[in-house]
Coordinates of C-alpha atoms in Angstrom, one line a residue:
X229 CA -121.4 1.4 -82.8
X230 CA -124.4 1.3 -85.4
X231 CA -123.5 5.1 -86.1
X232 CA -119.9 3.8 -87.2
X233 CA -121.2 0.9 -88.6
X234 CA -123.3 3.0 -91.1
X235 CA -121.0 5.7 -91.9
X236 CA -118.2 2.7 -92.9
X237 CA -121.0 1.3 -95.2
X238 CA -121.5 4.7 -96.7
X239 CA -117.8 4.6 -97.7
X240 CA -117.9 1.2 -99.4
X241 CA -120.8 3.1 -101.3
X242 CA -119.0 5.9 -102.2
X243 CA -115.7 4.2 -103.2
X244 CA -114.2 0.8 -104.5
X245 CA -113.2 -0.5 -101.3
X246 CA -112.1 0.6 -98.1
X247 CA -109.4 -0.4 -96.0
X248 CA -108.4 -1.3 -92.0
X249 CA -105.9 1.8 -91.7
X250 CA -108.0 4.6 -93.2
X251 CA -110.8 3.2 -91.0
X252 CA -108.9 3.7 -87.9
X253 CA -107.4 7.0 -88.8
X254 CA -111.4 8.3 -90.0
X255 CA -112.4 7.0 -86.8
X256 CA -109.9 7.4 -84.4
X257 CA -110.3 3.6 -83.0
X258 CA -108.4 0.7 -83.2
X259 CA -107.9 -1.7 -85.9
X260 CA -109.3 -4.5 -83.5
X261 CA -112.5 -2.3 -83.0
X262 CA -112.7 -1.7 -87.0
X263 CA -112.1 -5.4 -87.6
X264 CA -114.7 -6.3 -85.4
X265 CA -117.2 -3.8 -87.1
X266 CA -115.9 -5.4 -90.4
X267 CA -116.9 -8.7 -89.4
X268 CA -120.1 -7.8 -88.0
X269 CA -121.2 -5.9 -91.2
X270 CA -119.7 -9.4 -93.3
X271 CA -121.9 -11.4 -91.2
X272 CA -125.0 -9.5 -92.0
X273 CA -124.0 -9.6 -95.9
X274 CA -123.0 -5.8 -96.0
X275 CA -120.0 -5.9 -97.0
X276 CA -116.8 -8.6 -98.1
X277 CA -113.6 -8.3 -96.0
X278 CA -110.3 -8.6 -98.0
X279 CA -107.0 -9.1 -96.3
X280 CA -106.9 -5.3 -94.9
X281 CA -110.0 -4.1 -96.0
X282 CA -113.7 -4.8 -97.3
X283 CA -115.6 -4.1 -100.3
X284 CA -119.5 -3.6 -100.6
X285 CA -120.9 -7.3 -100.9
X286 CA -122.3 -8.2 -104.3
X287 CA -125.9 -8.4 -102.7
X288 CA -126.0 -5.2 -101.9
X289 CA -125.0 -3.9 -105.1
X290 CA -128.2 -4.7 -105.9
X291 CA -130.4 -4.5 -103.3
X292 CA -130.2 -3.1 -99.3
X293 CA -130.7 -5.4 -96.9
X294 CA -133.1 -5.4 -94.1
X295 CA -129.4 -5.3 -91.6
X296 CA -128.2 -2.4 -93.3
X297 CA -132.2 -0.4 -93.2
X298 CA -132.5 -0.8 -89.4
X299 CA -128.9 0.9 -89.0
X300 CA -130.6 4.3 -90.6
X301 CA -132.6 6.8 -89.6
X302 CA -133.2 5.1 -86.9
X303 CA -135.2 8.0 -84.4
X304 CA -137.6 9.2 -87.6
X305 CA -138.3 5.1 -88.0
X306 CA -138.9 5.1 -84.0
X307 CA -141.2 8.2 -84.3
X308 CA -143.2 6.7 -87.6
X309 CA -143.5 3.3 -85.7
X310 CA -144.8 4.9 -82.4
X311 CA -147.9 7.1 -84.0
X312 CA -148.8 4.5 -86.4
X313 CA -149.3 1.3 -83.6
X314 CA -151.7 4.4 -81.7
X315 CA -154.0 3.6 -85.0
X316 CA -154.5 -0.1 -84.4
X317 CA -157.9 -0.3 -81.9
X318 CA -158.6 -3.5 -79.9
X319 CA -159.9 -6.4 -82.0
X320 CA -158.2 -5.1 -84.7
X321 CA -156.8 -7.3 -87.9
X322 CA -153.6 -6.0 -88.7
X323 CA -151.7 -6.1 -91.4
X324 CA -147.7 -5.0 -90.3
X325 CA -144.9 -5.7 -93.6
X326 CA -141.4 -6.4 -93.8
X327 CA -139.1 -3.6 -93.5
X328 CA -137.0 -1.7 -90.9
X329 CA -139.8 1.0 -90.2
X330 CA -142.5 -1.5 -90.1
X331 CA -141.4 -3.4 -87.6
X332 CA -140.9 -1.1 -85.2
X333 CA -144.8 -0.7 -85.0
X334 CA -144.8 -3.6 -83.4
X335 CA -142.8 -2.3 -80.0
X336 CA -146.1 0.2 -79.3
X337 CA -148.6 -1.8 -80.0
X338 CA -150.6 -2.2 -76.7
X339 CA -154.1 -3.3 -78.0
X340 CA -156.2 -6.0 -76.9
X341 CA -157.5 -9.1 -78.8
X342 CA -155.6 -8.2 -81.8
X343 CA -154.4 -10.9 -84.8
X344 CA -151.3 -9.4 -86.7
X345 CA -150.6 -10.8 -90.2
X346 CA -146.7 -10.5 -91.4
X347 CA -144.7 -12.1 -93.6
X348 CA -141.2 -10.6 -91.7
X349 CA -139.1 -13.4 -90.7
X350 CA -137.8 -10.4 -87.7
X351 CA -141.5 -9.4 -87.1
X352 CA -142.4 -12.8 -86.0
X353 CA -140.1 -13.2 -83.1
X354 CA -141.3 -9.4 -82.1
X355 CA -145.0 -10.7 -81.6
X356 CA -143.9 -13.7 -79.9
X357 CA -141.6 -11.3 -77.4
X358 CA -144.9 -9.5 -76.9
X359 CA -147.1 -12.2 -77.1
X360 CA -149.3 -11.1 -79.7
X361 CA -151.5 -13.6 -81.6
X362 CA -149.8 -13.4 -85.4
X363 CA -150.1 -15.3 -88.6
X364 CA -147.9 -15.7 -91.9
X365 CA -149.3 -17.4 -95.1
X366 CA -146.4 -20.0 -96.7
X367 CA -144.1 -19.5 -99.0
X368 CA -140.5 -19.3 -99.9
X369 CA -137.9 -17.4 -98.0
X370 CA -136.2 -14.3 -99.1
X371 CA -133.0 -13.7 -97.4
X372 CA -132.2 -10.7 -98.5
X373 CA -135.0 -8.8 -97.2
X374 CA -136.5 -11.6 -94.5
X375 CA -139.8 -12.1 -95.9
X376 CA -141.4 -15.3 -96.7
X377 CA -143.3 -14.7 -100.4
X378 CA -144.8 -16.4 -103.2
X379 CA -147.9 -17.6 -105.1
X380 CA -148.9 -19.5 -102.4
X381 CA -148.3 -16.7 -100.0
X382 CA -150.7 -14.2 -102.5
X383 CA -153.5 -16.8 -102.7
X384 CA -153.7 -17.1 -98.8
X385 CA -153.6 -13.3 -98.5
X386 CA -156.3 -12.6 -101.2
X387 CA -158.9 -14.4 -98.5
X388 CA -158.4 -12.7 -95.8
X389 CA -159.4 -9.0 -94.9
X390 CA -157.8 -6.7 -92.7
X391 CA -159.1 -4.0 -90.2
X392 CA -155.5 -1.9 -90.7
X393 CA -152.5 -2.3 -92.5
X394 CA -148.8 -1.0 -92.8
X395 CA -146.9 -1.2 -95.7
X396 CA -143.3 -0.2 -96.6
X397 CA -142.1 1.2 -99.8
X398 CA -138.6 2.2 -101.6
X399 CA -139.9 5.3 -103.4
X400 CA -142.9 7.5 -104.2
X401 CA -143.0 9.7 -107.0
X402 CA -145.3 11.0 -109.4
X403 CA -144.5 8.9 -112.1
X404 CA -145.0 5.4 -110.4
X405 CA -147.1 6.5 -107.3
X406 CA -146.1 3.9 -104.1
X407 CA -143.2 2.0 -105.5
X408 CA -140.6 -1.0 -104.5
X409 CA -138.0 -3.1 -106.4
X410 CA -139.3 -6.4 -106.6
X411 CA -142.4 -7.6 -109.4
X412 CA -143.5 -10.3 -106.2
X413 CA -143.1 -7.7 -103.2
X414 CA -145.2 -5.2 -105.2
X415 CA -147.7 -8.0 -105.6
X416 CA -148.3 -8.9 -102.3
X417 CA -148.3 -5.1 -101.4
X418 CA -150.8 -4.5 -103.6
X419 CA -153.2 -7.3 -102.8
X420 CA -152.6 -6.4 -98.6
X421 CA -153.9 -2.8 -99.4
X422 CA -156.9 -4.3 -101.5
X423 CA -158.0 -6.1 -99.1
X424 CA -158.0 -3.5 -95.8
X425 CA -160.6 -1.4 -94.6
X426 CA -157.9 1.3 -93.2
X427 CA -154.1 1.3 -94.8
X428 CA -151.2 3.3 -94.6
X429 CA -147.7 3.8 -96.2
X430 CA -145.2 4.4 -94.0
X431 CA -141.6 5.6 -94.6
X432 CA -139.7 8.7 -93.7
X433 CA -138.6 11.7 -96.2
X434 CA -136.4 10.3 -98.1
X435 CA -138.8 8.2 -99.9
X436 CA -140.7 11.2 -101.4
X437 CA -139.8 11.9 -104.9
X438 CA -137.7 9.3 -105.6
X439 CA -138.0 7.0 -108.5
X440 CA -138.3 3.3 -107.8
X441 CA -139.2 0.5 -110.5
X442 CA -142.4 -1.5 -109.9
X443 CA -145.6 0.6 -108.6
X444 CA -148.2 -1.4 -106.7
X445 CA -150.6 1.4 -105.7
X446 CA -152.0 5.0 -106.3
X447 CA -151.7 7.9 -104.2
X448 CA -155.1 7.7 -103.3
X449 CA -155.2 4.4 -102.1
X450 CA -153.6 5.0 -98.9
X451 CA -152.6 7.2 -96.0
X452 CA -149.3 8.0 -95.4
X453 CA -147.5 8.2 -92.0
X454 CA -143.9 10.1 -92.0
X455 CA -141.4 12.4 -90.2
X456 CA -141.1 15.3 -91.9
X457 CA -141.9 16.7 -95.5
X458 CA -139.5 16.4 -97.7
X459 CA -139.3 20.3 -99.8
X460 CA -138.8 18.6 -103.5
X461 CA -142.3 16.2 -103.1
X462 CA -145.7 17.7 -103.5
X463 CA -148.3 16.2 -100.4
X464 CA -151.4 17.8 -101.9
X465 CA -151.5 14.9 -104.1
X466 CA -152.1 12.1 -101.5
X467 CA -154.8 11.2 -99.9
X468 CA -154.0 11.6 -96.4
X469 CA -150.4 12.7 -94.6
X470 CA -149.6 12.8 -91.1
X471 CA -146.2 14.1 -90.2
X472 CA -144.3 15.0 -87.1
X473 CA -144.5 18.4 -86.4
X474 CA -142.6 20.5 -83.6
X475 CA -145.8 19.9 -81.8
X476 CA -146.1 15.7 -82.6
X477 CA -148.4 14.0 -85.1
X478 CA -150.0 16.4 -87.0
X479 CA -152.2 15.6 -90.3
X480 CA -151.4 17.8 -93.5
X481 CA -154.2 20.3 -94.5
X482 CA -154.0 20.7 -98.3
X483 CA -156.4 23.6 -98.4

C-alpha cells in the first residue's frame, strides 16, 4: 500500500490533478481500493480529493510533510536509523530531531540509563512504546512537520548539553553547508549541535548537493551518517561520513 500510496503522490506532483479511473487503470485495482488510498493520503494532508479525483493539497505545495517523508525511502531511512542508535552508549544524553529518518533511531536504541531530548510530536509516543526516559522543552506546535518549536523552546535548549545528537536536514550543498526550509527549525538545529559533545547529520543521498534555503551549520561541525554516496556531491569536504557499503557501515577515507 505505502508503495502505491507514494507513487499516486508522485503523480499529483508531476501533473495538475489526478483522477479515480486513470488510478485504477495505472494500478490495476479497484476504484474502491484507489478511493480508499485517496482518503487516506487526504487525511494525512497530502493531497485534496475532488469528485473523481484529487489534487496535491495546498500545504504541500509548499512544504512535505512528515506523512508523506516516512512513505519514502523507507529501507535506506531503516538502515541510517539502525547504525546511528549503535552510537548512543549507556548514560548517554541524546539528542534525536523530528523527521522521518530520525525517528527511526529510536526503534534500535537498546542502551541503558539513557535521557532522550526531542521535540517530535511522533518521537514521543516511540520512547514511551519503549520506555525510554525523554524530555521536550515547550513551545508551539507545528503541524506540518510535528515538532513543537519556539523561543521558548530555544531558551530551554540552550541550557542543556548533550552526550549525542541526531539531526535531520533538507539539503547539503556547498553553497549553504547543512541546510532546511524553515528560519526557526534552522535555529533550533543549530543551537542542538552547539551544545553536543558528539553530533551527526543524518539523511540519505538524496540530500547531497541539493540546494535548500536557510543554513544552520558547516560541514565541519558534524558527522554525517548515510546510505550510499551520492556521484554529483563531494565527501572530502566533511568532516566525518559513514555510509553503507556492500560490506555494512563503513567510514569514508578521504586520503
Amino acid at each position: 500500500m505505502n508503495q502505491r500510496i507514494e507513487a499516486i503522490f508522485k503523480l499529483c506532483e508531476e501533473k495538475t490533478s489526478v483522477t479515480v479511473t486513470e488510478l485504477v487503470e495505472r494500478f490495476h485495482v479497484s476504484e474502491a481500493t484507489i478511493r480508499r488510498d485517496l482518503q487516506y493520503m487526504e487525511d494525512r494532508n497530502m493531497v485534496k480529493r475532488f469528485y473523481g479525483g484529487a489534487i496535491l493539497s495546498n500545504e504541500q505545495k509548499s512544504e512535505t510533510s512528515l506523512s508523506v517523508r516516512e512513505l519514502s525511502r523507507t529501507k535506506e531511512k531503516l538502515r541510517i536509523a539502525k547504525f546511528a542508535a549503535s552510537f548512543v552508549k549507556n548514560g548517554d544524553t541524546v539528542y534525536i530531531d523530528a523527521g522521518s529518518t530520525t525517528s527511526k533511531i529510536i526503534d534500535f536504541i537498546y542502551a541503558k540509563d539513557i535521557l532522550v531530548v526531542t521535540q517530535g510530536i511522533n518521537n514521543v509516543q516511540k520512547l514511551v512504546e519503549r520506555n525510554i526516559n525523554c524530555y521536550m522543552a515547550g513551545g508551539f506546535l507545528k503541524h506540518q512537520t510535528s515538532i513543537i518549536i519556539g523561543m521558548e523552546t530555544l531558551e530551554r535548549l540552550q541550557k542543556m548539553k548533550f552526550s549525542i545528537s541526531f539531526v535531520g536536514c533538507n539539503g547539503a550543498h556547498p553553497m549553504t553547508g547543512f541546510a532546511t526550509t524553515e528560519d526557526m527549525e534552522a535555529r533550533l538545529k543549530r543551537t542542538v549541535l552547539q551544545n553536543s559533545l558528539r553530533s551527526y547529520i543524518v539523511a540519505d543521498h538524496s540530500k547531497f548537493n541539493k540546494l535548500t534555503a536557510i543554513h544552520f551549520a558547516d560541514f565541519d561541525e558534524a558527522g554525517v551518517i548515510t546510505d550510499q554516496m551520492n556521484p554529483e556531491f563531494d565527501y572530502g569536504l566533511l568532516k566525518e561520513v559513514h555510509y553503507m557499503s556492500e560490506h555494512g557501515f563503513v567510514r569514508y577515507d578521504k586520503g
